[in-house]
GROMACS .gro file of C-alpha atoms in nm:
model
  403
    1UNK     CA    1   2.416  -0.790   0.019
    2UNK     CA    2   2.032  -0.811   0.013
    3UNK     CA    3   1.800  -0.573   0.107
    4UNK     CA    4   1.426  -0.538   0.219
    5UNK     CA    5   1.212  -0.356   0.010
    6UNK     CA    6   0.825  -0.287   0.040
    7UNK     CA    7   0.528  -0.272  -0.118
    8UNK     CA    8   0.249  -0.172  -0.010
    9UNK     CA    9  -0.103  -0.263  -0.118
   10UNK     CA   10  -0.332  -0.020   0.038
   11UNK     CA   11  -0.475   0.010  -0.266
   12UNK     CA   12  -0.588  -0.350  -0.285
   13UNK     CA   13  -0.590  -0.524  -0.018
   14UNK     CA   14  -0.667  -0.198   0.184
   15UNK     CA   15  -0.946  -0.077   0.063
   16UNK     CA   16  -1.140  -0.447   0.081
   17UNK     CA   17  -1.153  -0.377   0.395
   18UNK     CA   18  -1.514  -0.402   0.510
   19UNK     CA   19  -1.709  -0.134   0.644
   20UNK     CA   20  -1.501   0.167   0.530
   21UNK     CA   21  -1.420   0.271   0.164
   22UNK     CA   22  -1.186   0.524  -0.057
   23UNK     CA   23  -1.252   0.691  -0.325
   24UNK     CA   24  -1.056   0.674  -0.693
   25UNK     CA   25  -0.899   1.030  -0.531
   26UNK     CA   26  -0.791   0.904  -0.220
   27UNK     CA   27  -0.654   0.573  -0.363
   28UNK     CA   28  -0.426   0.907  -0.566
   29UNK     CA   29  -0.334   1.024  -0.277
   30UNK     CA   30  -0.202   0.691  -0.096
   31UNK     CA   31   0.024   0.646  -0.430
   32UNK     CA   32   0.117   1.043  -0.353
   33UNK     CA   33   0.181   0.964  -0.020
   34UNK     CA   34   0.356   0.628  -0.088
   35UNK     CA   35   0.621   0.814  -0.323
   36UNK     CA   36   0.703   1.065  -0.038
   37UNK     CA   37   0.802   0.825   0.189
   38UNK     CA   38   0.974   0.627  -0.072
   39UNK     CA   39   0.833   0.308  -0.015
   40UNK     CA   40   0.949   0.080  -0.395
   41UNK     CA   41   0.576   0.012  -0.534
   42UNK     CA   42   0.232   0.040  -0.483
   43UNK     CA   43  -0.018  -0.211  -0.587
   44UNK     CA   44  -0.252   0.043  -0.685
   45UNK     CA   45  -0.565  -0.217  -0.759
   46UNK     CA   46  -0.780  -0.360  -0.987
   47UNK     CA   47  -0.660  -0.272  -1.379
   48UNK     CA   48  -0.941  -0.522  -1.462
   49UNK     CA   49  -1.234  -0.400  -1.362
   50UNK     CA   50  -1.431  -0.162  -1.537
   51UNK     CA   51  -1.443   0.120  -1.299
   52UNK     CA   52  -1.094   0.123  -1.167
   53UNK     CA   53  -0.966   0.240  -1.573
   54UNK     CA   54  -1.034   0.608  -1.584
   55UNK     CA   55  -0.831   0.594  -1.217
   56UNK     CA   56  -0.597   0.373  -1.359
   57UNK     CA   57  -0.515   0.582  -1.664
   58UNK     CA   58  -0.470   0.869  -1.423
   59UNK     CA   59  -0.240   0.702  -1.218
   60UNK     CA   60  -0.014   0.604  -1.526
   61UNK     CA   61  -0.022   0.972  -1.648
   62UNK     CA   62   0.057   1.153  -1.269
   63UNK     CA   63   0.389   0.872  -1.278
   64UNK     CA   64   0.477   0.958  -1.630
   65UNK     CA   65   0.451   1.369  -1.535
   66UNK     CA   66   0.668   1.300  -1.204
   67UNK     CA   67   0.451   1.331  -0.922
   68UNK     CA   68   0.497   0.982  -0.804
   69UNK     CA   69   0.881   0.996  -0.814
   70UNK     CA   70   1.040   0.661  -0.823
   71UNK     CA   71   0.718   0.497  -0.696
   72UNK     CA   72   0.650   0.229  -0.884
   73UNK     CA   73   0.276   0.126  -0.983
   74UNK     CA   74   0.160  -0.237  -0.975
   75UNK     CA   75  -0.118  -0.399  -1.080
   76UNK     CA   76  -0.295  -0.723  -0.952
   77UNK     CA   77  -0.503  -0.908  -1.117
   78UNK     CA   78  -0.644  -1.277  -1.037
   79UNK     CA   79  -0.364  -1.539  -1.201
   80UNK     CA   80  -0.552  -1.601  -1.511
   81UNK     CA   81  -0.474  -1.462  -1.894
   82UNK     CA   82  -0.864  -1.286  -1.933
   83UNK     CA   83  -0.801  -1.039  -1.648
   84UNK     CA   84  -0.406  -0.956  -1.757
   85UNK     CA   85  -0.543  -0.896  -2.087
   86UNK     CA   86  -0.795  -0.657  -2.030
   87UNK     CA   87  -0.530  -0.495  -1.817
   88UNK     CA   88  -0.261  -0.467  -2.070
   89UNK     CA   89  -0.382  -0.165  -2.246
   90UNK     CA   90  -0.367   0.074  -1.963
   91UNK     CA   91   0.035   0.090  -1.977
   92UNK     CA   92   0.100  -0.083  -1.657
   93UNK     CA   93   0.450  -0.213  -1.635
   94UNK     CA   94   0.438  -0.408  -1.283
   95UNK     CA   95   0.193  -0.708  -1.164
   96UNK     CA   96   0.063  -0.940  -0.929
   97UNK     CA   97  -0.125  -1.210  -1.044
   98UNK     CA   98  -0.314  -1.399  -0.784
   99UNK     CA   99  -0.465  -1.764  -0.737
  100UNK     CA  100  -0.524  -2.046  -0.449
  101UNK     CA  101  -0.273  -2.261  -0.392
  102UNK     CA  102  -0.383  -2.484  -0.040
  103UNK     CA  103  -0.536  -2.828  -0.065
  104UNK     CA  104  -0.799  -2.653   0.159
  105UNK     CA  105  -0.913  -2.406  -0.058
  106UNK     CA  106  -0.831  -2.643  -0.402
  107UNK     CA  107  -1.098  -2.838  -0.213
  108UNK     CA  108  -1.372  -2.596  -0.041
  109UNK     CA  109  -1.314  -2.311  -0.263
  110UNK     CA  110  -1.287  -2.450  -0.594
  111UNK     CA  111  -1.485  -2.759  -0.524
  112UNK     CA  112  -1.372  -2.960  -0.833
  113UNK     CA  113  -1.317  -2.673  -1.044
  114UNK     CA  114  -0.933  -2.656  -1.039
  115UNK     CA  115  -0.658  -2.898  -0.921
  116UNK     CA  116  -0.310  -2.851  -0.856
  117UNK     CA  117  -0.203  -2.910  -1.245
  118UNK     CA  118  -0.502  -2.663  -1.369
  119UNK     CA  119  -0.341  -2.393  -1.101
  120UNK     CA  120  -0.033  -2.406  -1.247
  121UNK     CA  121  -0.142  -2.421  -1.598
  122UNK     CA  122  -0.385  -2.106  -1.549
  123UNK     CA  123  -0.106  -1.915  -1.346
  124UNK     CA  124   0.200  -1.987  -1.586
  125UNK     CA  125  -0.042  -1.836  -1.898
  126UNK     CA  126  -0.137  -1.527  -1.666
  127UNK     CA  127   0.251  -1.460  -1.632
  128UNK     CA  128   0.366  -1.462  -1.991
  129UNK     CA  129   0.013  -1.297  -2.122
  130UNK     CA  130   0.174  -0.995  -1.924
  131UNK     CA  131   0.535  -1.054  -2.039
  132UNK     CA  132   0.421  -1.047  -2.380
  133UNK     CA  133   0.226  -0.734  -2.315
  134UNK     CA  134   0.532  -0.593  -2.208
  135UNK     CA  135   0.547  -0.627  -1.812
  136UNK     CA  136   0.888  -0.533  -1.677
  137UNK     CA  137   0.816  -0.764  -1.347
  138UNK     CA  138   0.546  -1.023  -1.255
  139UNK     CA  139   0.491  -1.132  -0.932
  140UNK     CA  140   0.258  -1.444  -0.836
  141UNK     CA  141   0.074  -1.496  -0.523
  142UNK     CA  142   0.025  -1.785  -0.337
  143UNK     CA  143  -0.318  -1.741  -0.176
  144UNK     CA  144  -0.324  -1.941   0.104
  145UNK     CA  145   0.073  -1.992   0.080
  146UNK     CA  146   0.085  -2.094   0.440
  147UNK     CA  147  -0.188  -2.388   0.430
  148UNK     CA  148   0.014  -2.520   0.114
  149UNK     CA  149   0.273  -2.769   0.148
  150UNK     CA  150   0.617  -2.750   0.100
  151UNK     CA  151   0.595  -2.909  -0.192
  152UNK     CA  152   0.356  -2.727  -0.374
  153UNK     CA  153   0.445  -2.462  -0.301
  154UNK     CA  154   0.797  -2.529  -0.471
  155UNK     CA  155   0.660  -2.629  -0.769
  156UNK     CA  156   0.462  -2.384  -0.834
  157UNK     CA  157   0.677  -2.134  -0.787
  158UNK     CA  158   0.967  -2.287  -1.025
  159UNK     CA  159   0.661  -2.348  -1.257
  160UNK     CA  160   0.624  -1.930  -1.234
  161UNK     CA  161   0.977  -1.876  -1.248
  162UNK     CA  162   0.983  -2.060  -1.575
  163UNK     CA  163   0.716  -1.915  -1.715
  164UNK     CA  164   0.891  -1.557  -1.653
  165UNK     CA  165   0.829  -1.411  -1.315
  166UNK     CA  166   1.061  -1.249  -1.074
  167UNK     CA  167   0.886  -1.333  -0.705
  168UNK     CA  168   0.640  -1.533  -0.565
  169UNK     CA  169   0.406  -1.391  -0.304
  170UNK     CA  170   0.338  -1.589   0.017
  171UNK     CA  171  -0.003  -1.516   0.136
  172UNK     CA  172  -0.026  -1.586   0.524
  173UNK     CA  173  -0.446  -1.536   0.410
  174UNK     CA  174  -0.576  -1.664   0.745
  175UNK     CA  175  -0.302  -1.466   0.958
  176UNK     CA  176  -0.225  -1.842   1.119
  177UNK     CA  177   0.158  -1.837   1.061
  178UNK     CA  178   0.379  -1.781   1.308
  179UNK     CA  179   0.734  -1.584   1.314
  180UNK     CA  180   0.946  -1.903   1.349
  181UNK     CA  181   0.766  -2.086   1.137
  182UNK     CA  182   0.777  -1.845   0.840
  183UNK     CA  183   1.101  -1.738   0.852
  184UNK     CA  184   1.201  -2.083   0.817
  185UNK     CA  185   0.944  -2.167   0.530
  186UNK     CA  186   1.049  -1.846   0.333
  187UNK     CA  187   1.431  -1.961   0.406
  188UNK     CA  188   1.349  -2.269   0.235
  189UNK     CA  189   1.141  -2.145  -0.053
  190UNK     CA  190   1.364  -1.833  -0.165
  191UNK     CA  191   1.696  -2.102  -0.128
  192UNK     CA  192   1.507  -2.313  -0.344
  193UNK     CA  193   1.345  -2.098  -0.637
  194UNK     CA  194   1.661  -1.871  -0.616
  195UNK     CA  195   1.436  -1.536  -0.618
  196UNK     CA  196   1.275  -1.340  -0.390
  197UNK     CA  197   0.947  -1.459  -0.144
  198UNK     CA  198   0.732  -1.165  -0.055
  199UNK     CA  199   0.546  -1.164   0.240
  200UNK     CA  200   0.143  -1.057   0.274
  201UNK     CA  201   0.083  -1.127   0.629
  202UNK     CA  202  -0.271  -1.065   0.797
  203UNK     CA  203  -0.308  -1.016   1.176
  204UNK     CA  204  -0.577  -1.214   1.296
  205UNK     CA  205  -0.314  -1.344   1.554
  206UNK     CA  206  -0.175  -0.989   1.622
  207UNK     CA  207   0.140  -1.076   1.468
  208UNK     CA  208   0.140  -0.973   1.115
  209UNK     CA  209   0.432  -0.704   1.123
  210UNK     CA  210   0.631  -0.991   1.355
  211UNK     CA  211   0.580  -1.238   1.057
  212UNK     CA  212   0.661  -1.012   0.813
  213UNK     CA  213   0.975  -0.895   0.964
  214UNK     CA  214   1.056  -1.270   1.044
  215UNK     CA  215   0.964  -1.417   0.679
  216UNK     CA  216   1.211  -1.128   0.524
  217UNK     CA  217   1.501  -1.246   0.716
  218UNK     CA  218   1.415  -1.604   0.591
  219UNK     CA  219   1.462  -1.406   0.250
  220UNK     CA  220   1.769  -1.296   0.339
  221UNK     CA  221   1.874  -1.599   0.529
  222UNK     CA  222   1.830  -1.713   0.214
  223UNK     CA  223   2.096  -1.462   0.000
  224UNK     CA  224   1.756  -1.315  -0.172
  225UNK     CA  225   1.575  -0.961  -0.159
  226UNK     CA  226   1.320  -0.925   0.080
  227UNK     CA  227   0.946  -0.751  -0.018
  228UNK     CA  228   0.711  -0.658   0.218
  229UNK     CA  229   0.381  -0.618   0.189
  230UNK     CA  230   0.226  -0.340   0.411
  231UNK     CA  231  -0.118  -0.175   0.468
  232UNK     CA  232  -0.093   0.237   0.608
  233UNK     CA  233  -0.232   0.241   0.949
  234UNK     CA  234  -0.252  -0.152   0.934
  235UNK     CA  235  -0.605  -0.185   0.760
  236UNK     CA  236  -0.703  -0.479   0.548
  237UNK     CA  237  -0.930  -0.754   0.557
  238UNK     CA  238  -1.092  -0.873   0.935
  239UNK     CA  239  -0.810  -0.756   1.160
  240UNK     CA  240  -0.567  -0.550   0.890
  241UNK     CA  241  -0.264  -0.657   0.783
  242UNK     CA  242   0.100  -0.610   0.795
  243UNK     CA  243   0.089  -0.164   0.904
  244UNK     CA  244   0.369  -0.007   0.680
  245UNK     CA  245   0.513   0.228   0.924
  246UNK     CA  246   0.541  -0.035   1.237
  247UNK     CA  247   0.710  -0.277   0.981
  248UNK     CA  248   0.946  -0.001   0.885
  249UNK     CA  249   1.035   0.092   1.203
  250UNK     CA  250   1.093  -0.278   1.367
  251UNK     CA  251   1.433  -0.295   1.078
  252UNK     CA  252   1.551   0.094   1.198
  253UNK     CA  253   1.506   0.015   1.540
  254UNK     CA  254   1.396  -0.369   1.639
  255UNK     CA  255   1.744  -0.493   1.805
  256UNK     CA  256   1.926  -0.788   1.686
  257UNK     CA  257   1.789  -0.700   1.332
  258UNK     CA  258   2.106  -0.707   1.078
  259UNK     CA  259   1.906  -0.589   0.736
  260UNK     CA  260   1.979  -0.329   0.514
  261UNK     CA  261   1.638  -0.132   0.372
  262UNK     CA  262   1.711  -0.079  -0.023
  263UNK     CA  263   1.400   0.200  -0.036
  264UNK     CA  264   1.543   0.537   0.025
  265UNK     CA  265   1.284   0.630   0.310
  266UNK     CA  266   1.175   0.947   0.434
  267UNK     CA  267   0.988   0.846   0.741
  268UNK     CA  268   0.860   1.304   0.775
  269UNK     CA  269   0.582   1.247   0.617
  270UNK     CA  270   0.484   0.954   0.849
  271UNK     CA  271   0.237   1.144   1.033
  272UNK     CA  272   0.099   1.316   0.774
  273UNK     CA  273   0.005   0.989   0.575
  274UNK     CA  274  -0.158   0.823   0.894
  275UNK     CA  275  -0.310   1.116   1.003
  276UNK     CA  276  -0.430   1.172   0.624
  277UNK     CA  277  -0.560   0.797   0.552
  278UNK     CA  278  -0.752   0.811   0.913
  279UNK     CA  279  -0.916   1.130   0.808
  280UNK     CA  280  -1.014   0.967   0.456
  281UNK     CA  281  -1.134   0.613   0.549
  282UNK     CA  282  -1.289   0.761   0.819
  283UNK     CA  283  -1.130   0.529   1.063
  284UNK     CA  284  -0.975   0.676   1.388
  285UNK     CA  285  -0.663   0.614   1.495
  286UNK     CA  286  -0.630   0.386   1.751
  287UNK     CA  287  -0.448   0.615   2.065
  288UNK     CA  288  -0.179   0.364   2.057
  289UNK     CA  289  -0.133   0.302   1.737
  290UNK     CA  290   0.261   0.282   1.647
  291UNK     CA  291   0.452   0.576   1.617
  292UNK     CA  292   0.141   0.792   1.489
  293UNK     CA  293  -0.137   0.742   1.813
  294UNK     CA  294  -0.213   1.034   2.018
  295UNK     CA  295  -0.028   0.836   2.335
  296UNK     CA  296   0.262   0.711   2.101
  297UNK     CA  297   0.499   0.972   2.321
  298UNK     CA  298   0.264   1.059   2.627
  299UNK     CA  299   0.392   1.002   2.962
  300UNK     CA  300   0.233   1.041   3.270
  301UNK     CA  301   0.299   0.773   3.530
  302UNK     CA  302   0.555   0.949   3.803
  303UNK     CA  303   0.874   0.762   3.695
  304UNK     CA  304   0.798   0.779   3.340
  305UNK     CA  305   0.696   1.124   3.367
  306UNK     CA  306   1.039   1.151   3.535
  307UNK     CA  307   1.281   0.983   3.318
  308UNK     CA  308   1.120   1.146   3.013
  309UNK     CA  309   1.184   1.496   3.140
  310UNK     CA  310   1.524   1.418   3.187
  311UNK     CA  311   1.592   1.230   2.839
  312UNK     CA  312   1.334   1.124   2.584
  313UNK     CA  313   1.558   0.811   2.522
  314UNK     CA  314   1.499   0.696   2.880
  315UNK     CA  315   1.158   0.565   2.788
  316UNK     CA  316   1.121   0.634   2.408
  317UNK     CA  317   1.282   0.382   2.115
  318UNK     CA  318   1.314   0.633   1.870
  319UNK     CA  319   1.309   1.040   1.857
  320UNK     CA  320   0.921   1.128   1.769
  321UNK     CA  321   1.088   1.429   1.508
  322UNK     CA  322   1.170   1.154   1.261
  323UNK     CA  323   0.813   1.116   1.180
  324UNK     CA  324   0.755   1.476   1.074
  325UNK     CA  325   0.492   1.766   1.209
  326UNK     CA  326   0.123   1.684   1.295
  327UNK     CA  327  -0.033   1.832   1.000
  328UNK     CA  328  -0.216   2.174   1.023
  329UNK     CA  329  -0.484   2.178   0.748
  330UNK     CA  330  -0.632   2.486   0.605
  331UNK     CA  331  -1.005   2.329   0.637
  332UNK     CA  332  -0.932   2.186   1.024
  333UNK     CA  333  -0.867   2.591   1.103
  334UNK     CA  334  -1.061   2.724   1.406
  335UNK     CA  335  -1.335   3.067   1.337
  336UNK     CA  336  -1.308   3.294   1.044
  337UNK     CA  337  -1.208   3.073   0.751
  338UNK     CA  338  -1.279   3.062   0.335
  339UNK     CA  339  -1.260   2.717   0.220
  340UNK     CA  340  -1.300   2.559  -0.161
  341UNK     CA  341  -1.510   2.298  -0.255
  342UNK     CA  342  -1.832   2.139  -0.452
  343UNK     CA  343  -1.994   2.482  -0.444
  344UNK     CA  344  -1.763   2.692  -0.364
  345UNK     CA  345  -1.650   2.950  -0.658
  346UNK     CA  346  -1.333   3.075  -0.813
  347UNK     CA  347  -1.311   3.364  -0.527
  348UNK     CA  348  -1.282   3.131  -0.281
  349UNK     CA  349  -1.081   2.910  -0.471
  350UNK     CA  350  -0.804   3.173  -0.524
  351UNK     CA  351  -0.821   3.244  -0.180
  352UNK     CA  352  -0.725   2.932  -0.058
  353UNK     CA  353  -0.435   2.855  -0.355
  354UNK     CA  354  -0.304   3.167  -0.232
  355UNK     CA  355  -0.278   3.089   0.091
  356UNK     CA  356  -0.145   2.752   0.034
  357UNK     CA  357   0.126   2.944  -0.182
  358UNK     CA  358   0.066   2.703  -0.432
  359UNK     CA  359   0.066   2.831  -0.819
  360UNK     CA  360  -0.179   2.661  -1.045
  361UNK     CA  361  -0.089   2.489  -1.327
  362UNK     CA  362  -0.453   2.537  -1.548
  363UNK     CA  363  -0.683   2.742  -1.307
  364UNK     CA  364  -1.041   2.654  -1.497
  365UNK     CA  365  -0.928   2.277  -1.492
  366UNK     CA  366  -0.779   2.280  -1.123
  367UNK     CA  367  -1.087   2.445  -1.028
  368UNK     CA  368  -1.350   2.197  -1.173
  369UNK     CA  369  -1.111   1.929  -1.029
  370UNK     CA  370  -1.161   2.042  -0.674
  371UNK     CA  371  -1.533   2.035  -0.682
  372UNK     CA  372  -1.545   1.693  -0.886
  373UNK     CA  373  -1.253   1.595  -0.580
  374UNK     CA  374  -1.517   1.711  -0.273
  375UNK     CA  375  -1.824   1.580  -0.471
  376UNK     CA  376  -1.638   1.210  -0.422
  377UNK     CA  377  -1.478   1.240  -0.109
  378UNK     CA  378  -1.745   1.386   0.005
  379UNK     CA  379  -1.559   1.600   0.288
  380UNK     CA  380  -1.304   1.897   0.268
  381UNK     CA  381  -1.013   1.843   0.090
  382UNK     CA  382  -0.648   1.871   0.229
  383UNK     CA  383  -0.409   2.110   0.156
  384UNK     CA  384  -0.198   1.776  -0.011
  385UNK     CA  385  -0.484   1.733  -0.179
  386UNK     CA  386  -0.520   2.059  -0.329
  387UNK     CA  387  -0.141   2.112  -0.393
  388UNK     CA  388  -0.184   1.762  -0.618
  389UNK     CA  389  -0.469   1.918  -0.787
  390UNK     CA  390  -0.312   2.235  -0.848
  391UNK     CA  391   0.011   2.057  -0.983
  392UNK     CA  392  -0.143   1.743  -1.199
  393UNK     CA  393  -0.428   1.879  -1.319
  394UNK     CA  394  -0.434   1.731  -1.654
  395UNK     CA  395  -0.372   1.424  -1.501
  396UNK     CA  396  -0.599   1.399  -1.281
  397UNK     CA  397  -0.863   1.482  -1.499
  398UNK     CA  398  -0.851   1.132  -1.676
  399UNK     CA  399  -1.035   1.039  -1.355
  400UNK     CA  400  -1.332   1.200  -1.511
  401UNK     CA  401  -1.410   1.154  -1.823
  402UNK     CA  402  -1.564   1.441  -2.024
  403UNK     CA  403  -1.442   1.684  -1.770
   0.00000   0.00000   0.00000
């Protein structure tokens, strides 16, 4: 039977998103976070560009050393051979390799440059310059996928098949699609290729978790895996895209929803990623905001108030306790408290280890690493953040090189 899957790409298209930023740590934690929950890959960024390598090599090294589980790390990289080869040496074993496909952009963003046969030529050499490097799956993305016809859209993905990857990615880019719409064009397009259609849905119509659910059952309308592309807390470009944990939810609990999720999920640490990414992108939580809000599971209107008293289930989908505690920081405590940082020393820095009851791998390395952590973040760090320090500190360290 097939089964959805997701990937999430926080890490690329996530952190494009204007006005707020992450640093190479935080992008760390996200994968951290990712591998908790057990979401299948993370498309951690940019493995071309100069000053995503040092985090790059990190990441490789933390999922070589076991801290990212079973997460798998993913690459993307725009769908020609330059940018997969300057990749390549940084060990990366998943990618996504991206280029225009719609007669609207072939026209207003090229402008000449490209047609439809120079697309396909430049896309098909992308995918086997990272076969050849040694790529164990290669995805390509349709920018635009919904503004490009049928037809294209068929042969270019048979052209990618052929030249050796596993899924094509349809790009709803201007968040224009709608639910039946997709889930009839991904029906069409998985049937045809015979492999998987991934969805990357924005939500400049609201609906980007509807068309995401909707163009997976296509997929499996189609006999074919579903993948999902997801964003925490539903950030991303103008309005955000596809939000991981409201997509997740909608196949555990949306009714009339026959699909089968083939990620082993642990939805406890929910809350402490949403809660976690807010804090680090600086971006509040919206109160309503799905599952994780402050009002997700307030009640106050009489009958409400009521019925909720009496049984959650009255006016709740789905028991709050599945998404795990609210977390309780050391740095967020109230009065009297020691914390570790840029300047703090190694008194302080024992302190707090100690009273994380976490045991430190290299103490003089873990210690450097937590002020060169707070000196880019540039606020306190979390007590996940300082267990991952304390654990991976070797690892870590390729962030920064000399240290």
């Amino acid at each position: 039977m097939p089964r959805v899957h997701f990937l999430d790409v926080t890490n690329r298209d996530g952190v494009q998103t204007a006005r707020t930023g992450l640093s190479k740590f935080g992008k760390t934690m996200v994968n951290f976070y990712l591998a908790k929950l057990g979401v299948a890959q993370s498309e951690i960024g940019f493995p071309f560009l100069f000053h995503e390598v040092p985090y790059v090599k990190a990441q490789v090294a933390l999922a070589e050393a076991g801290a990212f589980g079973e997460l798998r790390l993913s690459g993307w990289c725009r769908g020609v051979p330059q940018d997969v080869d300057k990749a390549a040496p940084l060990g990366l074993k998943h990618y996504n390799l991206s280029i225009s496909t719609s007669d609207y952009m072939i026209q207003n963003k090229f402008r000449g440059r490209l047609d439809r046969a120079a697309i396909i030529r430049e896309m098909t050499a992308a995918v086997r310059a990272a076969k050849d490097a040694g790529a164990l799956t290669v995805g390509v993305n349709a920018e635009d996928g919904s503004r490009t016809d049928d037809g294209f859209l068929l042969e270019f993905a048979l052209a990618a098949k052929e030249a050796g990857a596993g899924r094509v990615r349809y790009c709803d880019t201007i968040g224009g699609d709608t639910p039946d719409r997709i889930r009839e064009r991904f029906a069409k397009l998985a049937a045809g290729t015979a492999m998987p259609v991934e969805t990357h849905c924005h939500n400049d119509l609201g609906m980007a978790v509807a068309n995401s659910v909707s163009g997976a059952l296509g997929d499996l309308d189609a006999g074919q895996d579903a993948w999902i592309n997801t964003c925490v807390n539903g950030i991303g470009e103008r309005s955000g895209n596809a939000d991981l944990l409201s997509t997740i939810l909608a196949f555990r609990h949306g009714f009339g929803l026959d699909a089968e999720i083939g990620d082993a999920l642990d939805l406890s640490w929910a809350r402490r990623f949403a809660l976690w990414a807010s804090y680090a992108l600086g971006q509040p939580l919206p109160y309503n905001q799905v599952g994780t809000g402050r009002n997700a599971f307030a009640h106050e209107s009489g009958i409400h108030a009521d019925g909720a008293l009496k049984d959650h289930g009255n006016y709740e989908l789905y028991d709050e306790a599945t998404l795990g505690p609210f977390p309780e920081d050391w740095h967020a405590r109230n009065g009297r408290v020691v914390l570790t940082g840029e300047y703090g020393g190694k008194a302080g820095f024992r302190h707090v280890m100690d009273g994380l009851g976490v045991e430190v791998e290299d103490e003089d390395l873990a210690f450097r690493l937590v002020q060169l952590c707070n000196a880019m973040t540039g606020r306190p760090l979390t007590d996940d953040e300082l267990c991952l320090i304390a654990g991976y500190p070797r690892e870590l360290s390729l962030m920064f090189p000399g240290y």
